[in-house]
Every structure is written in C-alpha cells, then in structure tokens.
C-alpha cells in the first residue's frame, strides 16, 4: 500500500514534468515566431528552415488539450475501477492514441510522453500478450517519434531551427533546460520501473510465505482431525462399555440371581418359582429395551429422523457442498428399509467411503451403487482419486469390517486401474439382510 | 409541466436551427484572401497598382455570389516577400498570392504552394496551351506546376538611335547577331571621344543568347566549362577589351555616350510614351531591339515572370483556383496589364493582340519595332533562369572564376562549383 502510494506520487511527478515539457515545446516555437516576425526576419528564417510550420496557435491547443484528456483518463482509471476486459482494453487503447496524438501535434519534437503512458499502463494491462503489445508500441513511439529520427519524412520546422534564432546564451539556456527535462523524465521513468518491479518481487515472496503457512496449518488441522477421530472412538468405546456394564450387566446379574433363586425354590415352591421366572422374563425384557435404547442413542441423527434413502441424499448434498466432489448415486435395491443396525451400517459405510475418497484419494468424482440380489445387499463405492499406495486399516476400514462382521457380511477394497487409464479406489461391501417381517416389531 | 417541456423542445429546435444556419452560412459565404503588393515589381512608376485586381475581383464576385475576396492594402514591393513569409510562419498567409520570380523555389520547396498539376488536369475549362511555354515554365519546380504566370517581362536591348545616326549606322534588325553587335560597337567605341558601344552587357546575357545555360534546371550542375558558355564569355571579354580599360557607367548611357544597354521590357513600356520618354533621356532618341543572337543560339533573352500561387492550406481550394484562373488566363483581366502595368501578358492571344500592340506603337515616334511577330519570338525563345537555394553563391563563384581564371582553369572552377552545389 505504501509502495503503491509512492508509485502514484512518482507518476504524478512525471505527469507534471511532462506538462512543462509540452508547454516548452509548444510555446517556444510560438514565441520565437512572434519574435522573428517582429524583427522582420521571417523571409530569412523561412529560407533557412525550408519547411512550413503548422499554424502556431494550433500546437499548444492540440498538445495541451490532448495531454489534459490523457491526465483525466489516467486519474479516472484509479477512481472508477472497472474489471471488464474490453473496458480496460479500450482505456489503454485510448491512452495510446492520445500519446501518438500529442507526439504528432508537437511536430515530433518530443516523444518522452510515451514513457509516462508506459508507466501508467504497465501494471494496468493484465493480459500478458496485450501488455507486451502495448509496451512494444510505446517503446516504438518513444524511439521513433523524434524529429531527428524520422527527419527524411518529417514535415514542419526542426526545433533547432527555432533555437538558432537566439543568441548563444539564450540558446544555451533553452537547450540546457530542454535536455535537463528530457533526462529527468528518463530518470523518473527508471526509478518508477525499479520501484514497480522490486515491489512486485516482494509481493511474490510474501504470497509464497503465506501459502506455506496455510499449508502447514492445513496439515496440522488434518492431524488434529485424525486425533479427534481416535479420541471420539475411545470415548464411544468407554461409553459403550459403561452402557453394557450398566444395562446388560445389571440385567444379566438380575437374571442370573433370579434364576438361581428360582432354581432353589423350584421343587419346594413351584408357585414362587414361577413368579421368579416371570420376574426374570420381565427383567430380560426391560434389559432388551435398555439395550435398544442405548443402540438408538448411537444411531446417526439423520436416520433417526428420516428414511435411509433421504438421509443418504441429504448426506450427499451436504458432502457435495462441503467438498465440492461430484457424487453419482445409483440405487437398484428397491425400498431401503432395513433393521436399524443394517441401516446404520449402510449409512456408515457410504459415509466412510466418501470421506476416504476425498481425504486420502483427493477424488473429485465418487460413484456409489447400492444393489440387492435376493437377500444379498451390495454397496459399491468408487472414485477417480489417486488411490492408496498401501491400504492400512486405520482409515475407518476396521470399523466397517467390524460392523459387517456383526451382520455376517464382507468388505473388499483396493486400488482400481481401468483399461482407459483411469485410476481410483474402490470399496465393495455386502451382507445378507434379514427378513423385513421380523424387523417390523422394533 | 407540458409548458416546460414545450419550452425545452423549442429551445433545442432553436439551437439546432442556429447550428444549421451557421453551417450553411459557413459554407455559403466564403472569403478568399489575396496577397498583392503595392507599386510595381519592375521598378517602373505605377499609379494605380490595384486597379487590375479590383476589376478582376468585382467580376469574380459577380460571377460567384457568396464568395468575397479581400486583400491587404499597401504592402510595398520590397517588403512583400517578407510579409508573405511572416504570414506563412504565423499561419495567416493569403489563400492566393503573387509569387515573385525569385521566391518560387523557396515557397515551392517549403511546401506552402499547392501543386496545381491535378487541378489543371481535372479542370475541363483549363488548358495550358494559351500560355507561352517559358511563362508556364517559370511556375514549375521539380517538374511540378506550383504557380500560374501572371505577368512576364523579358530583357531587351535599349538602343541610342541618335548616336547610331551620328555614326552613320542604321537601327539593327530584331534578328541581329553577335557579329552585327560587335561590328557596331567597334565603330562606335572611341574612348578618346568618351564614346562607347555597350553598358551593362553581362556575359550571362551572351550565354542565354548562345543557346546555353550556366546551371542545370535542378541546380545540381554548373556548365561553366561548356563550349557555348566559354564562347559567350570570350565574346563579352572582347566587347570589354574595346573600352581600353575604361569602366562604362550608367551615367555614360544617360548622357547619350553609349549605344547599347540591356534593359527590362517594362522600362521600355513605362518610358516609351510621350512625357516619360523625354523625362528619361532628353538628350537622344532611343528604341529597343531583341538581344543579339550568338553563334549557336537565337535572339534569346532572360524572362522574368510574376506568378500566382495557391496556399497549400487554403480551405476554399475550388474558389481560389477559379480566381487564380481568372487573374492568369482571362483575356479582359490580362488586357488590363497593358493599361495599369508594364509587363507582357503570358497569354499568347493577349500579348500578340494587334489592337493592343497598335495602341502601344502609337505613342512611339517612328512606330517602334515591336509587332506581334517579334513579341512571339521573344516570348517563345526566352529562357527562365532557374532559381535555387545556392543560386546567388554559385553565381558569385562563377563570376569570380570568369574574372580571375584563364580558360584552361575553367574545368577546375566548374568542378568546384559542382561540388558546392551538391554539398549539404
């Protein structure tokens, strides 16, 4: 920001300097013409110059007028920032035309104005091809827009011819001022360019540093997520252990104790034993309810509220929103209504599969297919990521396997290499679903 | 609200109408400026120098309604070129201006004169054939026509008739030669009686009438060592040698002691009519003949032509061209040259008009010797001396070479001048 301000100040200084140069080149011929005519040496001057000058008042009018428009354009460019490519190109083109116009109306006495326009445009044009074109055009103008260079084709009187009218002292002062201003212009231009490029380099290093920092932060975040997962898993196990201990342990203890008591009184007091057994049955039922309740507490919220199909779709859209990966979902298994542990398993496998695809495989497209053949339900998750060099079970695969084991299912996974060269990671899980009728009771 | 809107609408219509009117006015009414000098370029008394222009302008304005012509009064002849140059520098030069013979090269090369070739070719009413070729040639630079001829003046030879009669010599014919000229001078020249053959006959006069030129038309080469030029120089040296070292002056001629003196035709025109002829030379009768012809040339004389140039920056190209044409080629305008000026019209039919020539001869006792045929001969054979940047300097170099160097050194002198002409 500091640097930008300094650049703007430098450009303003260059503009002011060039205004005085234009004034100098526009007014010296005018004033000299008046002096020549006042001293009746017009014929001698014309015979010396052998060219006709433009009408003297036209030069200051055109040159200063065009320079004014150029300055307004340059200033307005800072004030009203436009992002449209064509607008920006148009502005640049206009500045280029004005630059050429000023050089021509000054009779090719001065081409340093091209450097001001170059400073103004060099970081305004973003497209590198157009920038190169503009730089080439302006450098061409600077080099060839001079009377001495294009002399054989030039019309109009050489500036030196006007200077030669004066005595050596005045001539010396005038040409001294002239070369001083020209060198100052080049000096300012050089300083501007140095400042601009060193500024750009500093900016680049700063961006690179920031980028590194961001990468490090991401790395840490990833580690943190893994830790978090492990911790969550641990806590969940503890909770399960506690739950089992509290509910099943309690119930089973009650059942064992009740059964023992029933055994003791079975022969002597059959009535009492029956009562006890009824109590055991009640305790077991209560225990089952407790177990169900704790399992329900573990179920994903989504399935709790909606059907599995809806829950999956919600998950896909959320996943797409958070990772921007494309999800292709194919469902050929009819109505997805299973026992809650089966639904949980399906949900978790799909979730874990997608998470792995993006986290480890950096996939952008994931296809998920759920099919059912008789009682056998198959979940196939496939992605276009980089795959996994060595499949370790840390990525939640063990969890899936455990879940599937409980349902009597299988899990197969690995890197996929298609014939068309496509790569990725696939995951195939299947398990037999239980009869629906039996499940309706829960 | 409606009233306000009506007012607004009315205002816009009014402004548009005013703009349209302004544009129409700008296009319908134009003013052409003309550059003219006061007095005569030919150094002859001229009482009514603007009359020709006034008459031409009024007839032009009558024929072209909406076009007005203006000129600045009272610019003396010797200041005219400076005035024009200042106008050019300030961008205020007239649309149409007289160009003096010596300025055509500067103005044409600096680009202030509009090339006329395309306009001449495209105008069906214009043909260069009515002009004498040398007059048209005077307006050319680098093969391009930059100006139209307005008035021409050739160099002719003044003759002191009284002196010839006293020596028993008859007036020479218009087709006389160097031999005749030399013989008459030989008989007249008697330095002991302070009586001489010729005053002011420059070797360049001899060069032109010997069919030669000192410089090429483009001013890039000098022909000093050319045999015809050498012959002319030798001839003029022989004439000088007769005077036995005495330098003849203009006063000798005025006193009636010299038989011949080259003069401009305009002087003849100005001083030939009655009161002037006595005022100029009271002691003797005088008349004019063509310049004497050299061994290989004709009775050729140097021709000076006043020209009309159009500014390259004029905004009314067509109208200015019409006016230039009127001034240059219109017979009525050109005829007035014989009333208000002292040159010869560059237009053949006017210059050889019997009525005009008759009127001219009426003033001269004995009728004078210039009839249409003589005029045609002078004008057709006249040479236009090229003017170029280094002309004056190169001429001075040639003159000093003629004066100081022997015939064998002429080739070296010519080379030296060539180097000067082609140097930067």
PDB file of C-alpha atoms in Angstrom, chain B residues 248-369:
ATOM      1  CA  UNK B 248      31.489  52.428 -68.605  1.00  0.00           C
ATOM      2  CA  UNK B 249      28.851  53.638 -66.165  1.00  0.00           C
ATOM      3  CA  UNK B 250      25.094  54.102 -66.267  1.00  0.00           C
ATOM      4  CA  UNK B 251      25.671  57.822 -66.298  1.00  0.00           C
ATOM      5  CA  UNK B 252      27.593  57.496 -69.593  1.00  0.00           C
ATOM      6  CA  UNK B 253      24.496  55.889 -71.112  1.00  0.00           C
ATOM      7  CA  UNK B 254      22.170  58.521 -69.636  1.00  0.00           C
ATOM      8  CA  UNK B 255      24.350  61.266 -71.131  1.00  0.00           C
ATOM      9  CA  UNK B 256      23.999  59.670 -74.551  1.00  0.00           C
ATOM     10  CA  UNK B 257      27.593  58.425 -74.873  1.00  0.00           C
ATOM     11  CA  UNK B 258      26.770  54.693 -75.086  1.00  0.00           C
ATOM     12  CA  UNK B 259      24.964  52.951 -77.936  1.00  0.00           C
ATOM     13  CA  UNK B 260      23.512  49.875 -76.225  1.00  0.00           C
ATOM     14  CA  UNK B 261      22.250  48.882 -72.818  1.00  0.00           C
ATOM     15  CA  UNK B 262      20.232  45.739 -71.851  1.00  0.00           C
ATOM     16  CA  UNK B 263      17.042  46.686 -70.010  1.00  0.00           C
ATOM     17  CA  UNK B 264      13.820  45.165 -68.870  1.00  0.00           C
ATOM     18  CA  UNK B 265      10.920  45.339 -71.285  1.00  0.00           C
ATOM     19  CA  UNK B 266       8.897  47.053 -68.567  1.00  0.00           C
ATOM     20  CA  UNK B 267      11.209  50.079 -68.665  1.00  0.00           C
ATOM     21  CA  UNK B 268      10.620  50.327 -72.379  1.00  0.00           C
ATOM     22  CA  UNK B 269       6.862  50.173 -71.788  1.00  0.00           C
ATOM     23  CA  UNK B 270       6.980  52.675 -68.977  1.00  0.00           C
ATOM     24  CA  UNK B 271       9.209  55.316 -70.551  1.00  0.00           C
ATOM     25  CA  UNK B 272       8.345  55.000 -74.203  1.00  0.00           C
ATOM     26  CA  UNK B 273       5.081  57.042 -74.158  1.00  0.00           C
ATOM     27  CA  UNK B 274       5.394  60.796 -74.552  1.00  0.00           C
ATOM     28  CA  UNK B 275       6.006  62.712 -71.376  1.00  0.00           C
ATOM     29  CA  UNK B 276       8.067  59.913 -69.882  1.00  0.00           C
ATOM     30  CA  UNK B 277      10.401  59.381 -72.831  1.00  0.00           C
ATOM     31  CA  UNK B 278      11.656  62.946 -72.666  1.00  0.00           C
ATOM     32  CA  UNK B 279      11.956  62.789 -68.911  1.00  0.00           C
ATOM     33  CA  UNK B 280      14.041  59.622 -69.006  1.00  0.00           C
ATOM     34  CA  UNK B 281      16.513  60.504 -71.733  1.00  0.00           C
ATOM     35  CA  UNK B 282      16.161  64.045 -73.001  1.00  0.00           C
ATOM     36  CA  UNK B 283      19.398  64.170 -74.973  1.00  0.00           C
ATOM     37  CA  UNK B 284      18.733  61.431 -77.525  1.00  0.00           C
ATOM     38  CA  UNK B 285      16.152  59.365 -79.307  1.00  0.00           C
ATOM     39  CA  UNK B 286      16.022  55.736 -78.284  1.00  0.00           C
ATOM     40  CA  UNK B 287      14.332  52.440 -79.092  1.00  0.00           C
ATOM     41  CA  UNK B 288      14.710  48.748 -78.321  1.00  0.00           C
ATOM     42  CA  UNK B 289      15.606  45.566 -80.163  1.00  0.00           C
ATOM     43  CA  UNK B 290      15.894  41.932 -79.220  1.00  0.00           C
ATOM     44  CA  UNK B 291      19.131  40.710 -77.699  1.00  0.00           C
ATOM     45  CA  UNK B 292      21.754  39.816 -80.345  1.00  0.00           C
ATOM     46  CA  UNK B 293      21.893  36.130 -81.245  1.00  0.00           C
ATOM     47  CA  UNK B 294      25.025  34.109 -80.501  1.00  0.00           C
ATOM     48  CA  UNK B 295      26.852  31.656 -82.788  1.00  0.00           C
ATOM     49  CA  UNK B 296      24.732  28.725 -81.738  1.00  0.00           C
ATOM     50  CA  UNK B 297      21.719  30.488 -80.244  1.00  0.00           C
ATOM     51  CA  UNK B 298      18.813  32.733 -81.003  1.00  0.00           C
ATOM     52  CA  UNK B 299      17.825  36.287 -80.067  1.00  0.00           C
ATOM     53  CA  UNK B 300      17.103  34.846 -76.636  1.00  0.00           C
ATOM     54  CA  UNK B 301      16.603  36.933 -73.560  1.00  0.00           C
ATOM     55  CA  UNK B 302      16.074  36.215 -69.914  1.00  0.00           C
ATOM     56  CA  UNK B 303      12.420  36.157 -68.884  1.00  0.00           C
ATOM     57  CA  UNK B 304      11.081  37.261 -65.502  1.00  0.00           C
ATOM     58  CA  UNK B 305       7.574  36.127 -64.681  1.00  0.00           C
ATOM     59  CA  UNK B 306       5.364  37.229 -61.813  1.00  0.00           C
ATOM     60  CA  UNK B 307       3.406  34.204 -60.628  1.00  0.00           C
ATOM     61  CA  UNK B 308       0.197  33.375 -58.829  1.00  0.00           C
ATOM     62  CA  UNK B 309       0.408  30.684 -56.167  1.00  0.00           C
ATOM     63  CA  UNK B 310      -2.307  28.994 -54.102  1.00  0.00           C
ATOM     64  CA  UNK B 311      -1.668  28.278 -50.437  1.00  0.00           C
ATOM     65  CA  UNK B 312      -1.488  24.565 -49.686  1.00  0.00           C
ATOM     66  CA  UNK B 313      -3.500  25.286 -46.536  1.00  0.00           C
ATOM     67  CA  UNK B 314      -6.417  27.070 -48.182  1.00  0.00           C
ATOM     68  CA  UNK B 315      -9.870  25.899 -47.177  1.00  0.00           C
ATOM     69  CA  UNK B 316     -11.518  27.021 -50.396  1.00  0.00           C
ATOM     70  CA  UNK B 317      -9.466  25.174 -52.968  1.00  0.00           C
ATOM     71  CA  UNK B 318     -12.004  25.366 -55.772  1.00  0.00           C
ATOM     72  CA  UNK B 319     -12.942  29.020 -55.405  1.00  0.00           C
ATOM     73  CA  UNK B 320      -9.302  30.063 -55.140  1.00  0.00           C
ATOM     74  CA  UNK B 321      -8.444  28.075 -58.248  1.00  0.00           C
ATOM     75  CA  UNK B 322     -11.247  29.827 -60.119  1.00  0.00           C
ATOM     76  CA  UNK B 323      -9.915  33.215 -59.039  1.00  0.00           C
ATOM     77  CA  UNK B 324      -6.338  32.253 -59.966  1.00  0.00           C
ATOM     78  CA  UNK B 325      -7.537  31.154 -63.378  1.00  0.00           C
ATOM     79  CA  UNK B 326      -9.420  34.413 -63.844  1.00  0.00           C
ATOM     80  CA  UNK B 327      -6.376  36.504 -62.985  1.00  0.00           C
ATOM     81  CA  UNK B 328      -3.976  34.433 -65.014  1.00  0.00           C
ATOM     82  CA  UNK B 329      -5.792  33.496 -68.196  1.00  0.00           C
ATOM     83  CA  UNK B 330      -8.852  35.728 -68.566  1.00  0.00           C
ATOM     84  CA  UNK B 331      -8.341  37.993 -71.546  1.00  0.00           C
ATOM     85  CA  UNK B 332     -10.089  41.028 -70.081  1.00  0.00           C
ATOM     86  CA  UNK B 333      -8.024  40.894 -66.934  1.00  0.00           C
ATOM     87  CA  UNK B 334      -4.798  40.265 -68.819  1.00  0.00           C
ATOM     88  CA  UNK B 335      -5.509  43.122 -71.224  1.00  0.00           C
ATOM     89  CA  UNK B 336      -5.538  45.497 -68.296  1.00  0.00           C
ATOM     90  CA  UNK B 337      -1.855  44.703 -67.761  1.00  0.00           C
ATOM     91  CA  UNK B 338      -1.223  46.943 -70.736  1.00  0.00           C
ATOM     92  CA  UNK B 339      -3.106  49.789 -69.105  1.00  0.00           C
ATOM     93  CA  UNK B 340      -2.074  49.550 -65.471  1.00  0.00           C
ATOM     94  CA  UNK B 341       1.230  47.678 -65.596  1.00  0.00           C
ATOM     95  CA  UNK B 342       4.247  47.371 -67.849  1.00  0.00           C
ATOM     96  CA  UNK B 343       4.727  43.692 -68.470  1.00  0.00           C
ATOM     97  CA  UNK B 344       3.746  41.338 -71.234  1.00  0.00           C
ATOM     98  CA  UNK B 345       0.818  39.013 -70.794  1.00  0.00           C
ATOM     99  CA  UNK B 346       1.811  35.347 -70.571  1.00  0.00           C
ATOM    100  CA  UNK B 347      -1.292  34.597 -72.605  1.00  0.00           C
ATOM    101  CA  UNK B 348      -0.382  34.342 -76.272  1.00  0.00           C
ATOM    102  CA  UNK B 349      -3.591  35.796 -77.694  1.00  0.00           C
ATOM    103  CA  UNK B 350      -3.404  38.878 -75.448  1.00  0.00           C
ATOM    104  CA  UNK B 351       0.320  39.517 -75.898  1.00  0.00           C
ATOM    105  CA  UNK B 352       0.027  39.346 -79.697  1.00  0.00           C
ATOM    106  CA  UNK B 353      -3.270  41.241 -79.889  1.00  0.00           C
ATOM    107  CA  UNK B 354      -2.917  43.683 -82.774  1.00  0.00           C
ATOM    108  CA  UNK B 355      -5.149  46.300 -81.169  1.00  0.00           C
ATOM    109  CA  UNK B 356      -3.019  46.458 -78.049  1.00  0.00           C
ATOM    110  CA  UNK B 357       0.256  46.496 -79.948  1.00  0.00           C
ATOM    111  CA  UNK B 358      -1.071  49.213 -82.212  1.00  0.00           C
ATOM    112  CA  UNK B 359      -2.015  51.331 -79.224  1.00  0.00           C
ATOM    113  CA  UNK B 360       1.465  50.765 -77.801  1.00  0.00           C
ATOM    114  CA  UNK B 361       3.162  51.851 -81.023  1.00  0.00           C
ATOM    115  CA  UNK B 362       1.005  54.962 -81.368  1.00  0.00           C
ATOM    116  CA  UNK B 363       2.965  56.589 -78.558  1.00  0.00           C
ATOM    117  CA  UNK B 364       6.320  55.936 -80.158  1.00  0.00           C
ATOM    118  CA  UNK B 365       7.657  58.271 -82.805  1.00  0.00           C
ATOM    119  CA  UNK B 366       8.515  56.200 -85.820  1.00  0.00           C
ATOM    120  CA  UNK B 367       6.251  53.393 -84.713  1.00  0.00           C
ATOM    121  CA  UNK B 368       8.702  51.299 -82.726  1.00  0.00           C
ATOM    122  CA  UNK B 369       9.872  47.860 -83.738  1.00  0.00           C
TER     123      UNK B 369
END
